[in-house]
CSV table of C-alpha atoms in Angstrom, one decimal:
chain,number,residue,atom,x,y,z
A,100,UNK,CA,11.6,52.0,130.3
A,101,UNK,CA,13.4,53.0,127.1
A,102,UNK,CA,14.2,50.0,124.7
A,103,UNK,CA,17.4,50.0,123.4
A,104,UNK,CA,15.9,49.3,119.6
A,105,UNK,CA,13.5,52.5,120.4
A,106,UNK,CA,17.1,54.5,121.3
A,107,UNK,CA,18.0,53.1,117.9
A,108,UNK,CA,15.3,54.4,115.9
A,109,UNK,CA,15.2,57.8,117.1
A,110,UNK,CA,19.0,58.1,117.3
A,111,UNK,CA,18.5,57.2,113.3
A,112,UNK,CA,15.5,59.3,112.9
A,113,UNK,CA,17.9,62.4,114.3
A,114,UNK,CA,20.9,62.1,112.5
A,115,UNK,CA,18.7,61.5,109.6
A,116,UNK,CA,16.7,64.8,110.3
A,117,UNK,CA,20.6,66.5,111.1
A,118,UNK,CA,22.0,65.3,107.6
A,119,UNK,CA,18.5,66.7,105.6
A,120,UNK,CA,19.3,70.3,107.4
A,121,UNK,CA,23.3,70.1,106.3
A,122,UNK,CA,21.9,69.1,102.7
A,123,UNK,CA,19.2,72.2,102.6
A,124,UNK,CA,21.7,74.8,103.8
A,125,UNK,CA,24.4,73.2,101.3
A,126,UNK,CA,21.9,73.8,98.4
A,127,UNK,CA,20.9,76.9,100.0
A,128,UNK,CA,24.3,78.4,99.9
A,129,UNK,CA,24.6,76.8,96.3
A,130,UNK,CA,21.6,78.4,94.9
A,131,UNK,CA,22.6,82.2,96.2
A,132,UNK,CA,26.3,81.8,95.6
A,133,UNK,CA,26.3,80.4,92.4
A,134,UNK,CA,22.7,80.2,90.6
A,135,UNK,CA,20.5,82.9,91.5
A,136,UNK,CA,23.6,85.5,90.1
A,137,UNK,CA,24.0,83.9,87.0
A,138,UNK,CA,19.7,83.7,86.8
A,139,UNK,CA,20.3,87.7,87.2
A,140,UNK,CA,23.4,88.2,84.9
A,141,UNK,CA,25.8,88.9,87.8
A,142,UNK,CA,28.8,88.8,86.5
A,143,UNK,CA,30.7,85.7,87.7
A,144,UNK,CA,33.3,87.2,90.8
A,145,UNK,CA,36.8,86.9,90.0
A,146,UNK,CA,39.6,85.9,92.9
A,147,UNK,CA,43.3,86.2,92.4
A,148,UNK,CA,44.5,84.5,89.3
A,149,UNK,CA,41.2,85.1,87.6
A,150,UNK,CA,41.1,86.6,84.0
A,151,UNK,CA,38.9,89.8,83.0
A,152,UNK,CA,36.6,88.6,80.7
A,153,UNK,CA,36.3,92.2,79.4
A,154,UNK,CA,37.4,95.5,80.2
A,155,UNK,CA,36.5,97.2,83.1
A,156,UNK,CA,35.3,101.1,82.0
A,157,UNK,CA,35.7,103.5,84.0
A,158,UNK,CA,34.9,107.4,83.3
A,159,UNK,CA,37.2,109.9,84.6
A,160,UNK,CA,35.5,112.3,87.5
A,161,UNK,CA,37.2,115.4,85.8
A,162,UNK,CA,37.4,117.0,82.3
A,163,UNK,CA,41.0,116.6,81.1
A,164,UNK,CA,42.5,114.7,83.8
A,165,UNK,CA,43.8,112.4,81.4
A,166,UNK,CA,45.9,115.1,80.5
A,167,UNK,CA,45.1,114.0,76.5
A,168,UNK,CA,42.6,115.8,76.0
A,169,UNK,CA,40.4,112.4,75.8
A,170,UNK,CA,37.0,111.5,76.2
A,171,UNK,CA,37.5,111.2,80.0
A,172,UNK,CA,37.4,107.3,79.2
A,173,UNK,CA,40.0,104.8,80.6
A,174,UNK,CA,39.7,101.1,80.4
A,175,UNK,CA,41.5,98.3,82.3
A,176,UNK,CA,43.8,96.3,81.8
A,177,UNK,CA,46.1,99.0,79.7
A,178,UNK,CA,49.3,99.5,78.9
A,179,UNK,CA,50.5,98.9,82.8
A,180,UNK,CA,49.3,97.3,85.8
A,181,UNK,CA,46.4,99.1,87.6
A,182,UNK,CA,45.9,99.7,91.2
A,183,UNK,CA,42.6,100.0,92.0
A,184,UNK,CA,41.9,101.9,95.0
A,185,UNK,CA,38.0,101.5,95.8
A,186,UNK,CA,36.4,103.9,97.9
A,187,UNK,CA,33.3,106.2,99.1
A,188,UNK,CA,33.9,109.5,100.4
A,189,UNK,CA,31.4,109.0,103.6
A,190,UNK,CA,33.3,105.6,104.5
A,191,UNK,CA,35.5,106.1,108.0
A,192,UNK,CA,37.5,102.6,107.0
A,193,UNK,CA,38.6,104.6,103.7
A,194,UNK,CA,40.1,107.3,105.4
A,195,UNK,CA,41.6,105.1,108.0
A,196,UNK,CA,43.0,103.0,104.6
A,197,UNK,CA,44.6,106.1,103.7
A,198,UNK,CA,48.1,105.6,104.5
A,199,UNK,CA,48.2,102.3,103.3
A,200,UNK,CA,47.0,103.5,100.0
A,201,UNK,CA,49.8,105.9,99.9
A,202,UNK,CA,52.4,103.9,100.8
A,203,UNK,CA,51.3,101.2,98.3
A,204,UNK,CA,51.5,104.5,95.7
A,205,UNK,CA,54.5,105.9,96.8
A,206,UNK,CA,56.2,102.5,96.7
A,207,UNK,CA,54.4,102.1,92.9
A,208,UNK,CA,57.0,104.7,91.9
A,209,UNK,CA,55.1,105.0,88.2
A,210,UNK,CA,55.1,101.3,87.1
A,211,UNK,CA,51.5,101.2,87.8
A,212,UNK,CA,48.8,103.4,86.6
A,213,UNK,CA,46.3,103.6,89.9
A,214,UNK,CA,43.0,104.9,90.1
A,215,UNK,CA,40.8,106.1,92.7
A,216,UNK,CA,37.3,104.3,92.2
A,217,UNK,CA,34.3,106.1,93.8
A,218,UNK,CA,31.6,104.2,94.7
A,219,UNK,CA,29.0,106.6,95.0
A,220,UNK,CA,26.4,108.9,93.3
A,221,UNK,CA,27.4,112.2,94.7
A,222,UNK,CA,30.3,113.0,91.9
A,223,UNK,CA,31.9,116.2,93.2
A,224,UNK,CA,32.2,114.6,97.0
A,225,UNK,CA,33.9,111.6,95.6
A,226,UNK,CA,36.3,114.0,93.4
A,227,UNK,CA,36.9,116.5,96.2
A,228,UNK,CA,38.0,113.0,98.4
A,229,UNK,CA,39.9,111.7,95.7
A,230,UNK,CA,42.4,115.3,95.1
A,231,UNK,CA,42.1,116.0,98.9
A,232,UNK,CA,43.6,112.6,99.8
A,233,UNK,CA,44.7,110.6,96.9
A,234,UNK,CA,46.1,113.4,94.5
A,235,UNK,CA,48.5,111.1,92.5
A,236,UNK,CA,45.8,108.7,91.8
A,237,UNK,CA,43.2,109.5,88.8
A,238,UNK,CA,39.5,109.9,90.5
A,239,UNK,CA,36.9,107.8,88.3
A,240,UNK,CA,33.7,105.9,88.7
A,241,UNK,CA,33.2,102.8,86.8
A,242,UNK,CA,30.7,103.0,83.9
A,243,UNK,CA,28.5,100.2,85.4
A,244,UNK,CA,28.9,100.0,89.0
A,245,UNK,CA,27.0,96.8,89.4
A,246,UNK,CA,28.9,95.1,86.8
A,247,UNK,CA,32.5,96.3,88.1
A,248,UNK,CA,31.3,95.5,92.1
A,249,UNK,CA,30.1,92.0,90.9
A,250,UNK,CA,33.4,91.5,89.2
A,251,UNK,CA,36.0,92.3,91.3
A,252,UNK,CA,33.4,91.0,94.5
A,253,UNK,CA,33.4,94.1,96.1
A,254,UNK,CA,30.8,94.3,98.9
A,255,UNK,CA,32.2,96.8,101.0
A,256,UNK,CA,34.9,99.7,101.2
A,257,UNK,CA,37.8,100.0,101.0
A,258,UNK,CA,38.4,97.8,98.5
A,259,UNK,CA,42.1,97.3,96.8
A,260,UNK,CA,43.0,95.8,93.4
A,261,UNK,CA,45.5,95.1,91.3
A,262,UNK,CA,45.2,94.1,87.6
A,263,UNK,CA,48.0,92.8,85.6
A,264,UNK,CA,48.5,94.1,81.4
A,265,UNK,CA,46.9,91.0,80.4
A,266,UNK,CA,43.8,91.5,82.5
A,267,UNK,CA,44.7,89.3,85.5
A,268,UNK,CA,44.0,89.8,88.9
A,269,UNK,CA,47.2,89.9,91.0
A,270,UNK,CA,45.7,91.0,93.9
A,271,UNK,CA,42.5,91.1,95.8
A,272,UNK,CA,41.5,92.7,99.2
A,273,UNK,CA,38.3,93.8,100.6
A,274,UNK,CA,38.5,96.2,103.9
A,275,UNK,CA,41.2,97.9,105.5
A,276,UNK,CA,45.1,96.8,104.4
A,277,UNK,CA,46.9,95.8,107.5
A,278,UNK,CA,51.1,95.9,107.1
A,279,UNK,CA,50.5,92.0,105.7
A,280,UNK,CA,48.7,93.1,102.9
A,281,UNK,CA,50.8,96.1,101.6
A,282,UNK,CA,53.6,94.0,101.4
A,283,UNK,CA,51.7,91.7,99.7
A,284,UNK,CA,50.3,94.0,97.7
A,285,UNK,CA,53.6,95.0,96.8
A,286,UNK,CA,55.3,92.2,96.0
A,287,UNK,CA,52.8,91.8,93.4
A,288,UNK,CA,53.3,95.1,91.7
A,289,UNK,CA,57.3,94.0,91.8
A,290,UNK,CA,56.5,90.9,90.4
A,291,UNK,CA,54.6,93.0,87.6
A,292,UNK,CA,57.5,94.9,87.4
A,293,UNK,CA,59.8,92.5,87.3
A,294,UNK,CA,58.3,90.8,84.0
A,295,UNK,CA,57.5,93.7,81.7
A,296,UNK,CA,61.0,94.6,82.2
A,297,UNK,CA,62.6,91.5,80.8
């Protein structure tokens, strides 16, 4: 027959044994969150309200589509807010994300500059994807895609950002933007809007 004091000890002995396996998988979750990117010189992620520590580069997938006759360089935050539309011209979410994207630029109206970010290595797919089916946005590829991917947290695509003038995120979303999102999204950019104009 079980004695109740041996009930006792390996009722102890289990919730001991459950409370070590919370505490590994806590410093488990620690360790690759937090530690084991800084020990590689990830750059630390940034959510909404988070400052830029420096600029993101980007280079521009065409000669002269700056219209300047520049470099082909672009950096951000600049001289509006940027809309960062993250994408990879093999990716079926993307092209479902679309519309969205469009109605987040037609809405922009020209108070933000937005940019079409490929994340890929095949340059003249992503620029063909980018005039095919985001013509006002300017097609570029970030200088250092681990740096700008580690940044912003983007893990997967589409991605949608927007950065305010002074370098602060306004808005984050990985995946697909449902109608909650755009408005969000776009209350944002009016909120943007609303304070460089006065």
């Amino acid at each position: 027959m079980l004695d109740v004091r041996d009930y006792k000890v390996w009722l102890d002995r289990a919730l001991n044994l459950a409370m070590l396996l919370v505490a590994v998988a806590a410093l488990y979750l620690l360790t690759t969150e937090r530690l084991l990117p800084a020990l590689r010189g990830a750059p630390e992620r940034l959510g909404v309200g988070g400052q830029l520590a420096a600029a993101l580069e980007f280079r521009t997938l065409a000669k002269g589509e700056l219209g300047t006759g520049a470099s082909g360089d672009i950096a951000v935050p600049g001289e509006r807010p940027t809309l960062l539309f993250v994408f990879n011209s093999t990716c079926a979410a993307c092209y479902v994300n679309l519309s969205a994207w469009q109605e987040v630029m037609d809405a922009a109206g020209g108070k933000a500059t937005v940019l079409a970010v490929a994340l890929e290595r095949e340059r003249s797919a992503a620029h063909g994807y980018a005039r095919r089916h985001l013509p006002a946005a300017m097609a570029v590829v970030p200088k250092d895609a681990r740096e700008f991917a580690g940044t912003l947290g983007v893990d997967i695509v589409p991605f949608t950002a927007l950065v305010g003038r002074d370098g602060v995120l306004e808005f984050v979303r990985p995946g697909s933007l449902d109608s909650l999102a755009v408005c969000s999204l776009l209350r944002a950019l009016g909120a943007l809007a609303a304070s460089s104009n006065s």
